[in-house]
Coordinates of N, CA, C and O in Angstrom, one line a residue:
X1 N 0.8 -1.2 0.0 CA 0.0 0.0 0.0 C 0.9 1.2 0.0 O 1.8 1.5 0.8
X2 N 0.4 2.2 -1.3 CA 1.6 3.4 -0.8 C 1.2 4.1 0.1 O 0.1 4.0 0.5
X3 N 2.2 5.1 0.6 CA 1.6 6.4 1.6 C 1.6 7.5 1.0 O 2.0 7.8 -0.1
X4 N 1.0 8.3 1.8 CA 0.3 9.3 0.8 C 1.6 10.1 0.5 O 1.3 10.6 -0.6
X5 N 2.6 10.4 0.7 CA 4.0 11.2 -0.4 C 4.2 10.1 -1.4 O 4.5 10.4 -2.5
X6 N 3.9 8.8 -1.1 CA 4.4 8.2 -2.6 C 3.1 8.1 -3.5 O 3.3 7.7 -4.6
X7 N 1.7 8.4 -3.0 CA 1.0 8.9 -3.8 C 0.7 9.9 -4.8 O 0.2 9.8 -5.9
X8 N 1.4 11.0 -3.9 CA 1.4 12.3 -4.5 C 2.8 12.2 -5.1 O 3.0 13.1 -5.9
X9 N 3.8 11.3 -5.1 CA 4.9 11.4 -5.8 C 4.6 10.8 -7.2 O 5.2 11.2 -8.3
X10 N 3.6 9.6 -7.2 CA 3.3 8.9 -8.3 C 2.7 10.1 -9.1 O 3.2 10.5 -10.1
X11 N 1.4 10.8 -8.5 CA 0.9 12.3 -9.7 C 1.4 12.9 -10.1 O 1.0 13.7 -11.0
X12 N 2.9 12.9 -9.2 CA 3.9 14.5 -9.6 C 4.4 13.5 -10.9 O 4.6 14.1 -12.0
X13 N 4.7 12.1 -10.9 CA 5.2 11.7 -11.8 C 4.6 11.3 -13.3 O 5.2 11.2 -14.4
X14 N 3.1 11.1 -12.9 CA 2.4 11.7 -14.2 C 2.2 12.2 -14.4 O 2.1 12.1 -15.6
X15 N 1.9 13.5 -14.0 CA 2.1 14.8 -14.7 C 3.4 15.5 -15.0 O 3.3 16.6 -15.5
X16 N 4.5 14.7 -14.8 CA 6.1 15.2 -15.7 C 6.0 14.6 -16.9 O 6.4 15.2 -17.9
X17 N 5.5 13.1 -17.0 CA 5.3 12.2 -18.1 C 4.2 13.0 -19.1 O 4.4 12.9 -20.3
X18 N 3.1 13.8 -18.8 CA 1.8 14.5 -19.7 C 2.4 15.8 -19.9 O 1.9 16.4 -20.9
X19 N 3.4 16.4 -19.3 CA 3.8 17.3 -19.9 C 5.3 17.4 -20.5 O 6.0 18.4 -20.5
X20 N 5.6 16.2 -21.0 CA 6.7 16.0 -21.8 C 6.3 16.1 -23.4 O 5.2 15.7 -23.8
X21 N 7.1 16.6 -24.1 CA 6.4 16.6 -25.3 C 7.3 15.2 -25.9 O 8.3 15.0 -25.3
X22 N 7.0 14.4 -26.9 CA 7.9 13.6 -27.5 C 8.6 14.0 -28.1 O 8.1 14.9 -28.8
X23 N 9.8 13.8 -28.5 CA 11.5 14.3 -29.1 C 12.1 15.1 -28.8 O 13.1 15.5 -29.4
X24 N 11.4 15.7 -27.2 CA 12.0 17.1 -27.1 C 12.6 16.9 -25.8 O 11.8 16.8 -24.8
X25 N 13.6 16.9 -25.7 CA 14.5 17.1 -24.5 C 14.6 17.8 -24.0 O 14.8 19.0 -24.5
X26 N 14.6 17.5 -22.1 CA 14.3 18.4 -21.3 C 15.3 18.3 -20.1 O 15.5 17.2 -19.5
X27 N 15.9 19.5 -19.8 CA 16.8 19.5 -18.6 C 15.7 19.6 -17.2 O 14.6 20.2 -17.0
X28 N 16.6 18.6 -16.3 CA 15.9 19.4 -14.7 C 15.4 20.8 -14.5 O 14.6 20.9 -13.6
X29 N 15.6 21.5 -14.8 CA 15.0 23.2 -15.0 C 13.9 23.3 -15.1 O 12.9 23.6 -14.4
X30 N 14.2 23.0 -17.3 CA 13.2 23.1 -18.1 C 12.0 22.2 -17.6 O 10.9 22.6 -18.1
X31 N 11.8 21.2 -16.9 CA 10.8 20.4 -16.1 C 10.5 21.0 -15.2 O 9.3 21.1 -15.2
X32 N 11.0 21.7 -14.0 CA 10.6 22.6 -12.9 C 9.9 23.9 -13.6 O 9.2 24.6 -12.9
X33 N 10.3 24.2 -15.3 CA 9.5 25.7 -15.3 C 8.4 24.7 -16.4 O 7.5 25.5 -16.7
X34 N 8.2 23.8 -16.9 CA 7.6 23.6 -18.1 C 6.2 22.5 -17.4 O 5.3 22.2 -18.1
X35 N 6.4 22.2 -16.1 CA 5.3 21.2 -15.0 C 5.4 22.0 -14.5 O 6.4 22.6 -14.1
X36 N 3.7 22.5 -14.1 CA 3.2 23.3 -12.7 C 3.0 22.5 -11.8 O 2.4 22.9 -10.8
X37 N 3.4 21.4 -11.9 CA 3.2 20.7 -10.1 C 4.7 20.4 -9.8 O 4.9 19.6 -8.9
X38 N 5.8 20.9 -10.6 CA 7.1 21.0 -9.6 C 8.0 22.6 -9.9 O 9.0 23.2 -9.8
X39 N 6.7 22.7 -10.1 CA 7.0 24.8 -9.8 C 7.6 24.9 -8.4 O 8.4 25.8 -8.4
X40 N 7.4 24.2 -7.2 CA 7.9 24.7 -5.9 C 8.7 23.9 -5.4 O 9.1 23.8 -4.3
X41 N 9.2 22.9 -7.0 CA 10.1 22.0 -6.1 C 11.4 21.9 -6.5 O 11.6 22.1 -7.7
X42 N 12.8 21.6 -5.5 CA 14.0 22.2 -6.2 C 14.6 21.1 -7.1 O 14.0 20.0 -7.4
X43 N 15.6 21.3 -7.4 CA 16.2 20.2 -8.4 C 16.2 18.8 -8.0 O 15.7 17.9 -8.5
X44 N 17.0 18.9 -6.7 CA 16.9 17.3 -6.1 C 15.6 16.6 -6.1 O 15.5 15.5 -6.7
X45 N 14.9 17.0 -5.8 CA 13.0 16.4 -6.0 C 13.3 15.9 -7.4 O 13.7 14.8 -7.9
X46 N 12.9 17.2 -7.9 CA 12.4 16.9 -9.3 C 13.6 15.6 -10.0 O 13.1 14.5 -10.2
X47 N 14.6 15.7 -10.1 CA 15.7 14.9 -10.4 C 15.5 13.2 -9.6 O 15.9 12.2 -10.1
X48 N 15.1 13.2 -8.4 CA 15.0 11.5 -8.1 C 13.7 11.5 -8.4 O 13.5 10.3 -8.8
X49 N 12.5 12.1 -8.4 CA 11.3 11.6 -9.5 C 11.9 11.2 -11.0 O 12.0 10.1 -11.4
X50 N 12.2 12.1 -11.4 CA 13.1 11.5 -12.8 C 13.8 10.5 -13.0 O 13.6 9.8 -14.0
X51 N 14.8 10.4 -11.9 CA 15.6 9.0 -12.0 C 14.5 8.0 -11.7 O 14.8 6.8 -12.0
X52 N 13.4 8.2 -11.2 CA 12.4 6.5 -10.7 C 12.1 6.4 -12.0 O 12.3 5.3 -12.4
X53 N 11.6 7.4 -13.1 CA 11.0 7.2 -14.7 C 12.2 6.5 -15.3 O 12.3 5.3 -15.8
X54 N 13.2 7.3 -15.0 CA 14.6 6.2 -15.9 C 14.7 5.0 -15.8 O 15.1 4.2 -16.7
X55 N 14.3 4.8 -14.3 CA 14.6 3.1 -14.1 C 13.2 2.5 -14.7 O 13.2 1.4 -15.1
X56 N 12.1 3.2 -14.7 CA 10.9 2.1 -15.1 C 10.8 1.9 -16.6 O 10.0 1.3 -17.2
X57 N 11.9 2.5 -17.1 CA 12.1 3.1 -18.6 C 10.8 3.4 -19.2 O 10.2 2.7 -20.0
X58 N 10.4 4.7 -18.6 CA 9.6 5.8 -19.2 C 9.9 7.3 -19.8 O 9.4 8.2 -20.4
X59 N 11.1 6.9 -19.2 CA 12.2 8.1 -19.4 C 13.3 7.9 -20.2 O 13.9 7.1 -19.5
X60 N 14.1 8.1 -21.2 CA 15.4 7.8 -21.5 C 16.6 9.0 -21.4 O 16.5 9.8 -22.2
X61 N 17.3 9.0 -20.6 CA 18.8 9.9 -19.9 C 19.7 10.1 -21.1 O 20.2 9.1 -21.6
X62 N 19.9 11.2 -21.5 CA 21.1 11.4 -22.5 C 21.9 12.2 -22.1 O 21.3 13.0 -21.4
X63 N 22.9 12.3 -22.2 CA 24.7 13.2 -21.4 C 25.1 14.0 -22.4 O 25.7 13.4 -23.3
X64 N 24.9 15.2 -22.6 CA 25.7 16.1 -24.1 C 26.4 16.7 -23.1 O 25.9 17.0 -22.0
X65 N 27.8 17.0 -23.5 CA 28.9 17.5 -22.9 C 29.0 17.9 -21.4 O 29.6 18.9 -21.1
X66 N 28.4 17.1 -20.6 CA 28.3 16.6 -19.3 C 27.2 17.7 -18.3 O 27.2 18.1 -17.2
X67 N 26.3 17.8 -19.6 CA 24.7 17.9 -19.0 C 23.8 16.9 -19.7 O 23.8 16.4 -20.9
X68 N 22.6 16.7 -18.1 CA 22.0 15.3 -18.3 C 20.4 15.9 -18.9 O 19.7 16.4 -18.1
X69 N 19.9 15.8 -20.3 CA 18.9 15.5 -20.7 C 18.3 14.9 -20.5 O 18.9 13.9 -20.1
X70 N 16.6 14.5 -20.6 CA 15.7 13.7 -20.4 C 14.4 14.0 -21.8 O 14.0 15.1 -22.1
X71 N 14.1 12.6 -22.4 CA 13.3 12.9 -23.1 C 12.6 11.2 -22.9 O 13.2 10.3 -22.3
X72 N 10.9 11.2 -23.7 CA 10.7 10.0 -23.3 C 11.3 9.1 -23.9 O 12.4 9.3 -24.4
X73 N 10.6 7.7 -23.9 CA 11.0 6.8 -24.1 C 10.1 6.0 -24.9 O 10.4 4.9 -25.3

């Protein structure tokens, strides 16, 4: 059974996945200003919700000159 932060972490995490567009790569930022439900939240948040999409592979991680992009999968 989850608890309710991993509840509300699951919604924050569909709504990063509904406001991803497809082919368009997105830094940690660009996800904090482009989702209004991690408008208030700082990088680290938003970044280990991301890394849980990486591992469920809903997410795919790309490295261009040692910044980390995210676009789907």
């Amino acid at each position: 059974k989850l608890t309710a932060v991993q509840k509300a972490n699951e919604e924050i995490k569909d709504a990063i996945l509904t406001n991803m567009v497809p082919t368009v790569s997105y830094t940690i930022s660009d996800l904090i200003k482009t989702v209004p439900e991690c408008a208030d939240f700082n990088t680290s948040k938003v970044s280990a919700l991301v890394k849980q999409l990486v591992v469920a592979e809903k997410v795919v991680r790309t490295e261009i000159k040692g910044r980390a992009y995210f676009t789907l999968a």
